[in-house]
mmCIF file of C-alpha atoms in Angstrom:
data_model
loop_
_atom_site.group_PDB
_atom_site.id
_atom_site.type_symbol
_atom_site.label_atom_id
_atom_site.label_comp_id
_atom_site.label_asym_id
_atom_site.label_seq_id
_atom_site.Cartn_x
_atom_site.Cartn_y
_atom_site.Cartn_z
ATOM 1 C CA MET D 1 17.040 -10.935 25.329
ATOM 2 C CA GLN D 2 19.802 -13.286 23.962
ATOM 3 C CA GLN D 3 21.205 -11.977 20.588
ATOM 4 C CA ARG D 4 20.948 -14.033 17.463
ATOM 5 C CA THR D 5 22.370 -13.975 13.976
ATOM 6 C CA PRO D 6 20.001 -12.213 11.624
ATOM 7 C CA TRP D 7 17.730 -14.541 10.215
ATOM 8 C CA SER D 8 18.446 -13.149 6.569
ATOM 9 C CA ALA D 9 22.122 -13.878 7.043
ATOM 10 C CA VAL D 10 21.313 -17.312 8.301
ATOM 11 C CA LEU D 11 19.041 -18.135 5.199
ATOM 12 C CA VAL D 12 21.458 -16.914 2.726
ATOM 13 C CA LEU D 13 24.253 -18.948 4.382
ATOM 14 C CA GLY D 14 22.174 -21.908 4.624
ATOM 15 C CA LEU D 15 21.146 -21.670 0.918
ATOM 16 C CA VAL D 16 24.739 -21.208 -0.155
ATOM 17 C CA LEU D 17 25.957 -24.416 1.704
ATOM 18 C CA GLY D 18 22.865 -26.644 1.575
ATOM 19 C CA GLY D 19 20.997 -25.741 -1.489
ATOM 20 C CA CYS D 20 17.249 -24.773 -1.619
ATOM 21 C CA GLY D 21 15.016 -27.253 0.440
ATOM 22 C CA SER D 22 11.301 -27.568 0.455
ATOM 23 C CA ALA D 23 10.693 -28.946 3.774
ATOM 24 C CA ALA D 24 7.015 -27.666 5.156
ATOM 25 C CA VAL D 25 8.193 -27.602 8.673
ATOM 26 C CA SER D 26 11.143 -25.438 10.197
ATOM 27 C CA ASP D 27 14.052 -27.376 11.669
ATOM 28 C CA ARG D 28 14.904 -23.859 13.458
ATOM 29 C CA THR D 29 16.340 -24.240 16.767
ATOM 30 C CA GLY D 30 17.238 -21.506 19.168
ATOM 31 C CA PRO D 31 17.832 -20.648 22.767
ATOM 32 C CA SER D 32 14.172 -21.346 23.264
ATOM 33 C CA GLY D 33 11.802 -23.375 21.124
ATOM 34 C CA ASP D 34 8.955 -21.148 22.511
ATOM 35 C CA ASP D 35 10.396 -17.889 20.735
ATOM 36 C CA LEU D 36 8.402 -16.051 18.039
ATOM 37 C CA VAL D 37 10.527 -14.443 15.236
ATOM 38 C CA VAL D 38 8.783 -11.606 13.368
ATOM 39 C CA TRP D 39 9.912 -10.361 9.894
ATOM 40 C CA ASP D 40 8.971 -6.794 8.956
ATOM 41 C CA TRP D 41 10.260 -3.610 7.387
ATOM 42 C CA LYS D 42 8.751 -1.328 10.190
ATOM 43 C CA SER D 43 10.171 -2.442 13.581
ATOM 44 C CA GLY D 44 13.334 -0.349 12.980
ATOM 45 C CA ASP D 45 11.447 2.813 12.578
ATOM 46 C CA ALA D 46 11.024 5.148 15.614
ATOM 47 C CA ASN D 47 7.543 6.028 14.633
ATOM 48 C CA ALA D 48 6.877 2.226 15.157
ATOM 49 C CA ALA D 49 8.275 1.986 18.712
ATOM 50 C CA ALA D 50 5.185 2.715 20.727
ATOM 51 C CA TYR D 51 3.120 0.441 18.413
ATOM 52 C CA LEU D 52 5.480 -2.476 18.889
ATOM 53 C CA ASP D 53 5.425 -1.785 22.699
ATOM 54 C CA GLU D 54 1.625 -2.000 22.956
ATOM 55 C CA ALA D 55 1.594 -5.183 20.932
ATOM 56 C CA ARG D 56 4.212 -6.852 23.093
ATOM 57 C CA ALA D 57 2.366 -5.801 26.261
ATOM 58 C CA HIS D 58 -0.747 -7.109 24.861
ATOM 59 C CA PHE D 59 0.580 -10.453 23.889
ATOM 60 C CA ALA D 60 2.658 -10.652 27.235
ATOM 61 C CA LYS D 61 -0.732 -11.103 29.020
ATOM 62 C CA SER D 62 -1.536 -14.288 27.587
ATOM 63 C CA HIS D 63 1.956 -15.501 26.685
ATOM 64 C CA PRO D 64 4.310 -14.306 29.509
ATOM 65 C CA ASP D 65 6.998 -16.821 28.778
ATOM 66 C CA VAL D 66 7.215 -16.584 24.957
ATOM 67 C CA ASP D 67 9.920 -14.213 23.779
ATOM 68 C CA VAL D 68 9.190 -12.219 20.632
ATOM 69 C CA GLU D 69 12.055 -11.075 18.379
ATOM 70 C CA PHE D 70 11.425 -8.525 15.676
ATOM 71 C CA VAL D 71 13.722 -8.572 12.653
ATOM 72 C CA ALA D 72 13.599 -5.568 10.482
ATOM 73 C CA GLN D 73 14.593 -6.306 7.010
ATOM 74 C CA PRO D 74 15.450 -3.663 4.275
ATOM 75 C CA PHE D 75 12.242 -3.342 2.117
ATOM 76 C CA ASP D 76 14.026 -3.329 -1.148
ATOM 77 C CA GLN D 77 15.166 -6.904 -0.338
ATOM 78 C CA TYR D 78 12.434 -7.966 1.657
ATOM 79 C CA TYR D 79 10.512 -10.266 -0.711
ATOM 80 C CA THR D 80 13.696 -11.605 -2.082
ATOM 81 C CA LEU D 81 14.781 -12.704 1.514
ATOM 82 C CA LEU D 82 11.311 -13.925 2.113
ATOM 83 C CA GLY D 83 11.317 -15.922 -1.027
ATOM 84 C CA ALA D 84 14.577 -17.662 0.048
ATOM 85 C CA ALA D 85 12.927 -18.359 3.491
ATOM 86 C CA ILE D 86 10.121 -20.054 1.792
ATOM 87 C CA GLN D 87 12.212 -22.133 -0.454
ATOM 88 C CA SER D 88 14.208 -23.464 2.707
ATOM 89 C CA GLY D 89 10.881 -24.056 4.756
ATOM 90 C CA ARG D 90 12.420 -22.052 7.617
ATOM 91 C CA GLY D 91 12.481 -18.536 9.045
ATOM 92 C CA PRO D 92 10.197 -16.246 10.681
ATOM 93 C CA ASP D 93 7.038 -17.264 12.410
ATOM 94 C CA VAL D 94 5.125 -14.113 11.709
ATOM 95 C CA ILE D 95 5.583 -12.173 8.500
ATOM 96 C CA LEU D 96 4.435 -8.811 7.543
ATOM 97 C CA PHE D 97 2.908 -8.289 3.992
ATOM 98 C CA ASN D 98 1.663 -5.695 1.668
ATOM 99 C CA GLY D 99 -1.939 -6.673 0.803
ATOM 100 C CA GLY D 100 -2.871 -7.895 -2.734
ATOM 101 C CA GLY D 101 -0.479 -9.621 -4.946
ATOM 102 C CA GLN D 102 2.732 -9.811 -2.800
ATOM 103 C CA LEU D 103 0.511 -11.911 -0.146
ATOM 104 C CA ARG D 104 -1.388 -13.913 -2.761
ATOM 105 C CA ASP D 105 1.619 -14.931 -4.403
ATOM 106 C CA ARG D 106 2.732 -16.627 -1.289
ATOM 107 C CA VAL D 107 -0.220 -18.124 0.265
ATOM 108 C CA ASP D 108 0.970 -21.656 -0.018
ATOM 109 C CA ALA D 109 3.548 -20.730 2.739
ATOM 110 C CA LEU D 110 1.097 -19.466 5.136
ATOM 111 C CA LEU D 111 -1.553 -20.824 7.368
ATOM 112 C CA PRO D 112 -5.161 -19.799 7.044
ATOM 113 C CA LEU D 113 -6.140 -17.549 10.045
ATOM 114 C CA ASP D 114 -9.983 -17.463 9.737
ATOM 115 C CA GLU D 115 -10.576 -19.826 12.920
ATOM 116 C CA TYR D 116 -8.255 -17.264 14.929
ATOM 117 C CA VAL D 117 -9.447 -13.670 13.986
ATOM 118 C CA ALA D 118 -13.212 -14.388 13.898
ATOM 119 C CA GLU D 119 -13.747 -11.819 16.774
ATOM 120 C CA ASP D 120 -11.747 -9.221 14.950
ATOM 121 C CA ARG D 121 -13.983 -9.215 11.681
ATOM 122 C CA ARG D 122 -16.387 -6.388 12.812
ATOM 123 C CA ARG D 123 -13.461 -4.002 14.326
ATOM 124 C CA LEU D 124 -10.929 -4.419 11.556
ATOM 125 C CA VAL D 125 -11.479 -3.587 7.825
ATOM 126 C CA GLY D 126 -9.437 -4.286 4.826
ATOM 127 C CA TRP D 127 -9.539 -7.980 4.929
ATOM 128 C CA ASP D 128 -10.110 -8.534 1.271
ATOM 129 C CA ALA D 129 -6.618 -7.635 0.271
ATOM 130 C CA PHE D 130 -5.251 -10.558 2.593
ATOM 131 C CA THR D 131 -7.636 -13.421 1.345
ATOM 132 C CA HIS D 132 -7.279 -15.809 -1.235
ATOM 133 C CA ALA D 133 -9.783 -18.370 -2.617
ATOM 134 C CA GLY D 134 -12.205 -17.610 0.168
ATOM 135 C CA LYS D 135 -9.444 -18.068 3.150
ATOM 136 C CA THR D 136 -7.747 -15.395 5.247
ATOM 137 C CA TYR D 137 -3.938 -15.320 5.383
ATOM 138 C CA ALA D 138 -3.097 -12.054 7.231
ATOM 139 C CA ALA D 139 -4.844 -9.630 9.556
ATOM 140 C CA PRO D 140 -4.845 -5.999 8.449
ATOM 141 C CA VAL D 141 -2.798 -3.414 10.263
ATOM 142 C CA THR D 142 -3.488 -0.307 8.263
ATOM 143 C CA LEU D 143 -5.617 0.617 5.268
ATOM 144 C CA GLN D 144 -3.809 1.709 2.008
ATOM 145 C CA GLY D 145 -5.337 3.920 -0.430
ATOM 146 C CA HIS D 146 -4.472 6.628 -3.023
ATOM 147 C CA PRO D 147 -6.083 10.087 -2.469
ATOM 148 C CA LEU D 148 -5.546 13.129 -4.468
ATOM 149 C CA TYR D 149 -3.872 15.532 -2.153
ATOM 150 C CA TYR D 150 -3.684 19.240 -3.034
ATOM 151 C CA ASN D 151 -2.078 22.500 -1.560
ATOM 152 C CA LYS D 152 -4.932 24.785 -0.448
ATOM 153 C CA ALA D 153 -2.379 27.611 -0.109
ATOM 154 C CA LEU D 154 -1.427 27.454 -3.881
ATOM 155 C CA TYR D 155 -5.051 27.460 -4.940
ATOM 156 C CA GLU D 156 -5.545 30.537 -2.732
ATOM 157 C CA GLN D 157 -2.566 32.396 -4.251
ATOM 158 C CA ALA D 158 -3.840 31.542 -7.603
ATOM 159 C CA GLY D 159 -7.428 33.105 -6.859
ATOM 160 C CA LEU D 160 -9.056 29.565 -6.708
ATOM 161 C CA ASP D 161 -11.494 28.578 -3.922
ATOM 162 C CA PRO D 162 -9.318 26.292 -1.783
ATOM 163 C CA GLU D 163 -12.301 24.445 -0.450
ATOM 164 C CA ALA D 164 -13.848 23.787 -3.966
ATOM 165 C CA PRO D 165 -11.407 22.055 -6.213
ATOM 166 C CA ALA D 166 -12.491 21.151 -9.717
ATOM 167 C CA GLY D 167 -15.061 18.125 -9.909
ATOM 168 C CA ASN D 168 -14.345 17.425 -13.857
ATOM 169 C CA TRP D 169 -11.252 17.041 -15.783
ATOM 170 C CA ALA D 170 -11.458 20.170 -17.969
ATOM 171 C CA ASP D 171 -11.937 22.364 -15.122
ATOM 172 C CA PHE D 172 -9.258 20.829 -13.299
ATOM 173 C CA VAL D 173 -6.862 21.290 -16.112
ATOM 174 C CA GLU D 174 -7.925 24.824 -16.327
ATOM 175 C CA ASP D 175 -7.085 25.432 -12.757
ATOM 176 C CA CYS D 176 -3.542 23.973 -12.955
ATOM 177 C CA GLY D 177 -3.010 26.368 -15.643
ATOM 178 C CA ALA D 178 -4.017 29.247 -13.348
ATOM 179 C CA ILE D 179 -1.780 27.818 -10.475
ATOM 180 C CA THR D 180 1.203 27.510 -12.829
ATOM 181 C CA ASP D 181 0.744 30.906 -14.155
ATOM 182 C CA ARG D 182 0.269 32.630 -10.878
ATOM 183 C CA THR D 183 2.445 30.783 -8.540
ATOM 184 C CA GLY D 184 4.997 28.942 -10.829
ATOM 185 C CA ALA D 185 4.132 25.440 -9.379
ATOM 186 C CA GLY D 186 3.401 22.508 -11.457
ATOM 187 C CA CYS D 187 0.450 20.674 -11.429
ATOM 188 C CA PHE D 188 1.413 16.976 -10.452
ATOM 189 C CA GLY D 189 4.482 15.752 -8.543
ATOM 190 C CA VAL D 190 4.896 12.293 -10.039
ATOM 191 C CA GLY D 191 7.685 9.772 -9.404
ATOM 192 C CA ASN D 192 7.942 6.645 -11.817
ATOM 193 C CA LYS D 193 11.659 5.698 -11.524
ATOM 194 C CA GLU D 194 10.551 2.480 -9.956
ATOM 195 C CA GLY D 195 7.476 1.928 -12.083
ATOM 196 C CA ILE D 196 5.272 2.902 -9.160
ATOM 197 C CA GLY D 197 3.745 6.161 -10.283
ATOM 198 C CA ILE D 198 1.460 4.268 -12.809
ATOM 199 C CA GLN D 199 -0.188 2.136 -9.780
ATOM 200 C CA PHE D 200 -1.064 5.460 -8.082
ATOM 201 C CA PHE D 201 -2.426 6.954 -11.146
ATOM 202 C CA LEU D 202 -4.524 3.880 -12.257
ATOM 203 C CA SER D 203 -6.011 3.506 -8.872
ATOM 204 C CA ALA D 204 -6.528 7.326 -7.941
ATOM 205 C CA MET D 205 -7.820 8.119 -11.603
ATOM 206 C CA GLY D 206 -9.615 4.893 -12.381
ATOM 207 C CA SER D 207 -12.941 5.624 -10.702
ATOM 208 C CA ALA D 208 -12.951 8.691 -12.717
ATOM 209 C CA VAL D 209 -12.998 7.100 -15.883
ATOM 210 C CA LEU D 210 -14.345 3.878 -15.580
ATOM 211 C CA THR D 211 -18.024 3.337 -15.238
ATOM 212 C CA PRO D 212 -19.001 1.875 -11.611
ATOM 213 C CA ASP D 213 -20.118 -1.436 -13.352
ATOM 214 C CA GLU D 214 -16.675 -1.473 -15.275
ATOM 215 C CA TYR D 215 -15.032 -0.801 -12.040
ATOM 216 C CA ASP D 216 -16.671 -3.621 -10.055
ATOM 217 C CA ARG D 217 -16.026 -6.044 -12.879
ATOM 218 C CA TRP D 218 -12.372 -5.190 -12.906
ATOM 219 C CA ILE D 219 -12.052 -5.943 -9.069
ATOM 220 C CA ALA D 220 -13.989 -9.176 -9.483
ATOM 221 C CA GLY D 221 -11.264 -10.310 -12.272
ATOM 222 C CA GLU D 222 -13.496 -9.714 -15.150
ATOM 223 C CA ARG D 223 -11.048 -7.056 -16.692
ATOM 224 C CA ASP D 224 -11.810 -5.901 -20.514
ATOM 225 C CA TRP D 225 -8.529 -4.478 -21.472
ATOM 226 C CA THR D 226 -9.927 -3.714 -24.782
ATOM 227 C CA SER D 227 -12.619 -1.270 -23.266
ATOM 228 C CA PRO D 228 -12.245 2.223 -24.428
ATOM 229 C CA ASN D 229 -12.353 3.547 -20.859
ATOM 230 C CA VAL D 230 -9.530 1.001 -19.961
ATOM 231 C CA LYS D 231 -7.346 2.646 -22.755
ATOM 232 C CA ARG D 232 -8.512 6.032 -21.613
ATOM 233 C CA ILE D 233 -6.623 5.677 -18.303
ATOM 234 C CA PHE D 234 -3.189 4.759 -20.184
ATOM 235 C CA GLU D 235 -3.869 7.586 -22.787
ATOM 236 C CA LEU D 236 -4.369 9.913 -19.842
ATOM 237 C CA TRP D 237 -1.181 8.915 -18.383
ATOM 238 C CA GLN D 238 0.701 9.665 -21.448
ATOM 239 C CA GLN D 239 -1.273 13.027 -22.176
ATOM 240 C CA VAL D 240 -0.811 14.609 -18.688
ATOM 241 C CA ASP D 241 2.901 14.320 -19.199
ATOM 242 C CA ALA D 242 2.965 15.323 -22.662
ATOM 243 C CA ALA D 243 0.953 18.595 -21.705
ATOM 244 C CA GLY D 244 3.599 19.451 -19.003
ATOM 245 C CA LEU D 245 1.102 18.938 -16.043
ATOM 246 C CA ASN D 246 3.859 16.774 -14.447
ATOM 247 C CA ASN D 247 7.289 17.682 -13.235
ATOM 248 C CA ASP D 248 10.215 17.170 -15.575
ATOM 249 C CA GLY D 249 11.881 13.621 -15.679
ATOM 250 C CA VAL D 250 9.218 11.545 -14.373
ATOM 251 C CA ASN D 251 10.741 8.502 -15.172
ATOM 252 C CA SER D 252 13.898 9.479 -13.436
ATOM 253 C CA THR D 253 12.066 10.731 -10.369
ATOM 254 C CA ALA D 254 11.735 8.264 -7.347
ATOM 255 C CA MET D 255 8.365 8.146 -5.847
ATOM 256 C CA PHE D 256 9.833 7.844 -2.562
ATOM 257 C CA ASN D 257 10.296 10.545 -1.730
ATOM 258 C CA ASP D 258 11.473 12.809 -4.535
ATOM 259 C CA ALA D 259 7.731 13.167 -5.959
ATOM 260 C CA PHE D 260 6.475 13.787 -2.419
ATOM 261 C CA ALA D 261 9.194 16.378 -1.704
ATOM 262 C CA LEU D 262 7.797 18.474 -4.916
ATOM 263 C CA PHE D 263 4.310 18.407 -3.224
ATOM 264 C CA GLN D 264 5.770 19.243 0.322
ATOM 265 C CA SER D 265 7.917 22.128 -1.035
ATOM 266 C CA GLY D 266 5.153 23.730 -2.571
ATOM 267 C CA ARG D 267 6.657 23.027 -6.362
ATOM 268 C CA ALA D 268 3.761 21.075 -7.215
ATOM 269 C CA ALA D 269 -0.004 21.653 -6.451
ATOM 270 C CA HIS D 270 -1.136 18.127 -6.334
ATOM 271 C CA VAL D 271 0.332 14.756 -5.548
ATOM 272 C CA ILE D 272 -1.499 11.065 -5.510
ATOM 273 C CA GLY D 273 -0.238 10.122 -2.251
ATOM 274 C CA LEU D 274 -0.981 7.311 0.399
ATOM 275 C CA VAL D 275 -3.002 6.916 3.393
ATOM 276 C CA SER D 276 -0.526 4.461 5.087
ATOM 277 C CA ASP D 277 2.345 5.856 7.264
ATOM 278 C CA VAL D 278 4.425 7.286 4.390
ATOM 279 C CA GLY D 279 3.782 9.742 1.473
ATOM 280 C CA HIS D 280 0.647 10.894 3.449
ATOM 281 C CA TRP D 281 -1.139 13.593 5.339
ATOM 282 C CA LYS D 282 1.273 13.521 8.291
ATOM 283 C CA ASP D 283 4.223 13.656 6.188
ATOM 284 C CA PHE D 284 3.052 16.573 4.300
ATOM 285 C CA GLY D 285 2.015 18.406 7.522
ATOM 286 C CA GLU D 286 5.439 18.416 8.756
ATOM 287 C CA PHE D 287 6.318 21.058 5.904
ATOM 288 C CA LEU D 288 2.987 22.565 4.916
ATOM 289 C CA ASP D 289 0.308 23.885 7.193
ATOM 290 C CA PRO D 290 -1.725 20.994 8.082
ATOM 291 C CA ASP D 291 -4.965 23.392 7.354
ATOM 292 C CA ASP D 292 -3.343 23.569 3.823
ATOM 293 C CA VAL D 293 -3.367 19.911 2.960
ATOM 294 C CA GLY D 294 -6.578 19.226 1.280
ATOM 295 C CA VAL D 295 -7.986 15.802 -0.110
ATOM 296 C CA MET D 296 -10.031 15.980 -3.283
ATOM 297 C CA ALA D 297 -12.281 13.524 -5.312
ATOM 298 C CA ALA D 298 -10.522 12.655 -8.770
ATOM 299 C CA PRO D 299 -11.876 14.949 -11.246
ATOM 300 C CA VAL D 300 -14.372 13.258 -13.462
ATOM 301 C CA VAL D 301 -13.132 12.275 -16.835
ATOM 302 C CA ASN D 302 -16.072 10.215 -18.127
ATOM 303 C CA PRO D 303 -19.455 11.609 -17.135
ATOM 304 C CA GLY D 304 -20.678 8.037 -16.582
ATOM 305 C CA ALA D 305 -18.157 7.519 -13.670
ATOM 306 C CA THR D 306 -18.426 7.946 -9.992
ATOM 307 C CA PRO D 307 -15.153 8.780 -8.477
ATOM 308 C CA SER D 308 -14.346 7.010 -5.136
ATOM 309 C CA LEU D 309 -11.492 6.772 -2.911
ATOM 310 C CA PRO D 310 -9.489 3.582 -3.768
ATOM 311 C CA TYR D 311 -8.344 1.714 -0.736
ATOM 312 C CA ASP D 312 -7.623 -1.905 0.600
ATOM 313 C CA GLY D 313 -5.828 -3.222 3.558
ATOM 314 C CA GLY D 314 -2.330 -1.992 3.371
ATOM 315 C CA ILE D 315 -0.083 -4.087 5.519
ATOM 316 C CA GLY D 316 -0.832 -7.086 7.655
ATOM 317 C CA TYR D 317 0.565 -9.815 9.461
ATOM 318 C CA GLY D 318 0.492 -13.481 8.462
ATOM 319 C CA VAL D 319 1.619 -16.732 10.062
ATOM 320 C CA ALA D 320 4.205 -19.135 8.358
ATOM 321 C CA LYS D 321 3.211 -22.856 8.058
ATOM 322 C CA TRP D 322 6.496 -23.942 9.430
ATOM 323 C CA THR D 323 5.958 -22.231 12.713
ATOM 324 C CA ARG D 324 5.970 -24.539 15.763
ATOM 325 C CA ASP D 325 2.997 -23.019 17.486
ATOM 326 C CA PRO D 326 0.250 -21.837 15.263
ATOM 327 C CA GLU D 327 -1.808 -20.731 18.063
ATOM 328 C CA ALA D 328 0.787 -18.398 19.761
ATOM 329 C CA ALA D 329 1.797 -16.988 16.446
ATOM 330 C CA ALA D 330 -1.800 -16.167 15.543
ATOM 331 C CA ASP D 331 -2.132 -14.689 19.039
ATOM 332 C CA LEU D 332 0.800 -12.539 18.189
ATOM 333 C CA VAL D 333 -0.860 -11.477 15.097
ATOM 334 C CA ARG D 334 -3.896 -10.352 16.949
ATOM 335 C CA SER D 335 -1.716 -8.422 19.505
ATOM 336 C CA LEU D 336 -0.175 -6.767 16.471
ATOM 337 C CA THR D 337 -3.734 -5.666 15.344
ATOM 338 C CA SER D 338 -5.029 -4.769 18.725
ATOM 339 C CA THR D 339 -6.777 -1.515 19.248
ATOM 340 C CA ALA D 340 -4.208 -0.376 21.631
ATOM 341 C CA ALA D 341 -1.265 -1.124 19.273
ATOM 342 C CA LEU D 342 -3.054 0.382 16.109
ATOM 343 C CA GLY D 343 -4.068 3.306 18.190
ATOM 344 C CA ALA D 344 -0.439 4.229 18.927
ATOM 345 C CA PHE D 345 0.530 3.449 15.220
ATOM 346 C CA SER D 346 -2.073 5.805 14.056
ATOM 347 C CA ALA D 347 -0.779 8.661 16.437
ATOM 348 C CA ASP D 348 2.806 8.282 15.981
ATOM 349 C CA ALA D 349 3.148 7.160 12.332
ATOM 350 C CA GLY D 350 -0.064 8.886 10.974
ATOM 351 C CA ALA D 351 -1.143 5.538 9.569
ATOM 352 C CA ILE D 352 -5.024 5.085 8.972
ATOM 353 C CA ALA D 353 -5.405 2.099 10.975
ATOM 354 C CA ALA D 354 -7.671 -0.931 10.060
ATOM 355 C CA ASP D 355 -9.264 -0.614 13.261
ATOM 356 C CA THR D 356 -12.580 1.271 12.815
ATOM 357 C CA THR D 357 -12.570 1.813 16.732
ATOM 358 C CA VAL D 358 -9.331 4.071 16.761
ATOM 359 C CA ASP D 359 -10.238 7.748 17.662
ATOM 360 C CA VAL D 360 -8.785 10.154 15.000
ATOM 361 C CA SER D 361 -10.760 13.243 16.080
ATOM 362 C CA ALA D 362 -7.606 14.779 17.322
ATOM 363 C CA ALA D 363 -5.806 14.109 13.833
ATOM 364 C CA ASP D 364 -5.265 16.882 11.032
ATOM 365 C CA PRO D 365 -8.110 17.967 8.824
ATOM 366 C CA ALA D 366 -7.038 15.786 5.897
ATOM 367 C CA VAL D 367 -7.935 12.717 8.069
ATOM 368 C CA ALA D 368 -11.423 13.594 8.390
ATOM 369 C CA ALA D 369 -11.716 14.002 4.680
ATOM 370 C CA ILE D 370 -9.935 10.460 4.094
ATOM 371 C CA THR D 371 -12.016 8.501 6.816
ATOM 372 C CA SER D 372 -15.406 10.009 5.506
ATOM 373 C CA ALA D 373 -14.397 8.792 1.843
ATOM 374 C CA ILE D 374 -13.545 5.355 3.171
ATOM 375 C CA ARG D 375 -17.333 4.873 3.799
ATOM 376 C CA THR D 376 -18.145 4.867 -0.045
ATOM 377 C CA GLY D 377 -14.540 3.833 -1.206
ATOM 378 C CA LYS D 378 -13.645 0.770 -3.365
ATOM 379 C CA PRO D 379 -10.887 -1.405 -3.766
ATOM 380 C CA ALA D 380 -7.871 -0.136 -5.712
ATOM 381 C CA LEU D 381 -7.569 -1.040 -9.260
ATOM 382 C CA HIS D 382 -3.929 -2.018 -9.234
ATOM 383 C CA VAL D 383 -4.216 -4.256 -6.151
ATOM 384 C CA ALA D 384 -6.602 -6.616 -8.011
ATOM 385 C CA LEU D 385 -3.579 -7.426 -10.464
ATOM 386 C CA SER D 386 -1.006 -10.171 -9.768
ATOM 387 C CA SER D 387 2.535 -8.937 -8.948
ATOM 388 C CA GLU D 388 3.651 -9.937 -12.288
ATOM 389 C CA THR D 389 1.143 -7.944 -14.105
ATOM 390 C CA VAL D 390 1.849 -4.892 -11.804
ATOM 391 C CA ASP D 391 5.617 -5.215 -12.425
ATOM 392 C CA LEU D 392 4.898 -5.337 -16.205
ATOM 393 C CA MET D 393 2.765 -2.307 -16.135
ATOM 394 C CA GLY D 394 5.558 -0.335 -14.369
ATOM 395 C CA ARG D 395 7.819 -1.031 -17.153
ATOM 396 C CA LEU D 396 5.164 -0.190 -19.869
ATOM 397 C CA SER D 397 4.282 3.026 -17.918
ATOM 398 C CA GLN D 398 7.986 4.051 -18.421
ATOM 399 C CA GLN D 399 7.857 3.220 -22.031
ATOM 400 C CA LEU D 400 4.582 5.032 -22.818
ATOM 401 C CA LEU D 401 6.207 8.304 -21.416
ATOM 402 C CA SER D 402 9.290 7.652 -23.397
ATOM 403 C CA GLY D 403 7.277 6.974 -26.343
ATOM 404 C CA SER D 404 8.833 3.631 -27.098
ATOM 405 C CA THR D 405 5.537 2.010 -26.891
ATOM 406 C CA THR D 406 1.795 2.793 -27.695
ATOM 407 C CA VAL D 407 -1.394 2.427 -25.477
ATOM 408 C CA ASP D 408 -2.857 -0.347 -27.781
ATOM 409 C CA GLU D 409 0.599 -2.280 -27.288
ATOM 410 C CA ALA D 410 0.689 -1.846 -23.800
ATOM 411 C CA VAL D 411 -2.921 -2.844 -23.018
ATOM 412 C CA ALA D 412 -2.473 -5.957 -25.184
ATOM 413 C CA ARG D 413 0.538 -6.892 -23.357
ATOM 414 C CA LEU D 414 -1.263 -6.344 -19.817
ATOM 415 C CA ALA D 415 -4.255 -8.221 -20.941
ATOM 416 C CA ALA D 416 -2.023 -11.304 -21.737
ATOM 417 C CA SER D 417 -0.346 -11.232 -18.496
ATOM 418 C CA ASP D 418 -3.513 -10.723 -16.670
ATOM 419 C CA ALA D 419 -4.946 -13.696 -18.600
ATOM 420 C CA ALA D 420 -1.790 -15.819 -17.707
ATOM 421 C CA GLY D 421 -2.529 -15.130 -13.943
#
């Protein structure tokens, strides 16, 4: 493959020299007009190598003369660089997105994929996180969810039944006290330095507080921020920290990967983690005995609630409007979501693939608990919010822990942001 200047550098230079354009079609030229460029933040990871090899091989069967270049961008700059590409109307052909607001905020720059992915509808799940106004703008690669992981070895050391974690909040808090008294471990490992911890907490604990009807209406966009149960979630966020159930310095602890390190090292008995390819069962199993990595339902706070696993499509690939060959780009998306490719990603990275046909029978015990919970799971609460509201929630969550705002003030501001769209 002929080497190119990284597209992030080209875009930054172009914006500095020529200003921000708004062309709908790319004027990108290169060694071959048939080449496809993919932007992501995964292709530089060793555990994604087999996944990309399988996807390339699948794509080459139908497009042997099309060269595919993967450009791994730093995640902390990813959406800023992508914003520059969208403003200039030129950049990658295929783009990796987080599901939810990050995709929905940018659908004007993407092609609807419905006509291309119809055959994949039954095999793949998690589509809702990549749809907007009835159209599909990306195909799901992984599922993303927020299970409550627990350390079975600490439960056993504390004299608790590791196979029967508490089902309600009062018993859960009592068990946490026993664990701390007898092992020295804290209850929760939490990181909110970036304001991410509240996203995990809202979605993991929400179904244990909201009634099923409230939950479904939240996802449908009918959110009542004045509801006592909605307020209860944010009160609980404050109270858990004030009661010493969290590690010290939550607002100065990074979620990735300091909070997870507390759980992996046995210094926290629980962590709200992920089901994607980081902060999840496979990561934890490198430090803990895989048989000791448990997955439990959120303990019931409101007797009228029915806890469920919050999950959505995690990451997925979309096609830029400016691509020269939409059909080839859509075929590449289909190759990146093929069973062979997703099977490799599941095996090497530990991701819960969006493909329901991928065999996970040889995976760690936690996977069986996660996949069984997916059958009755519901979309995550925070994914239903706009990216602006999620960002605001992160800032307010830090203020709630520091005592510089109240729950009433926080939910009022969130309601206003949510209403503004």
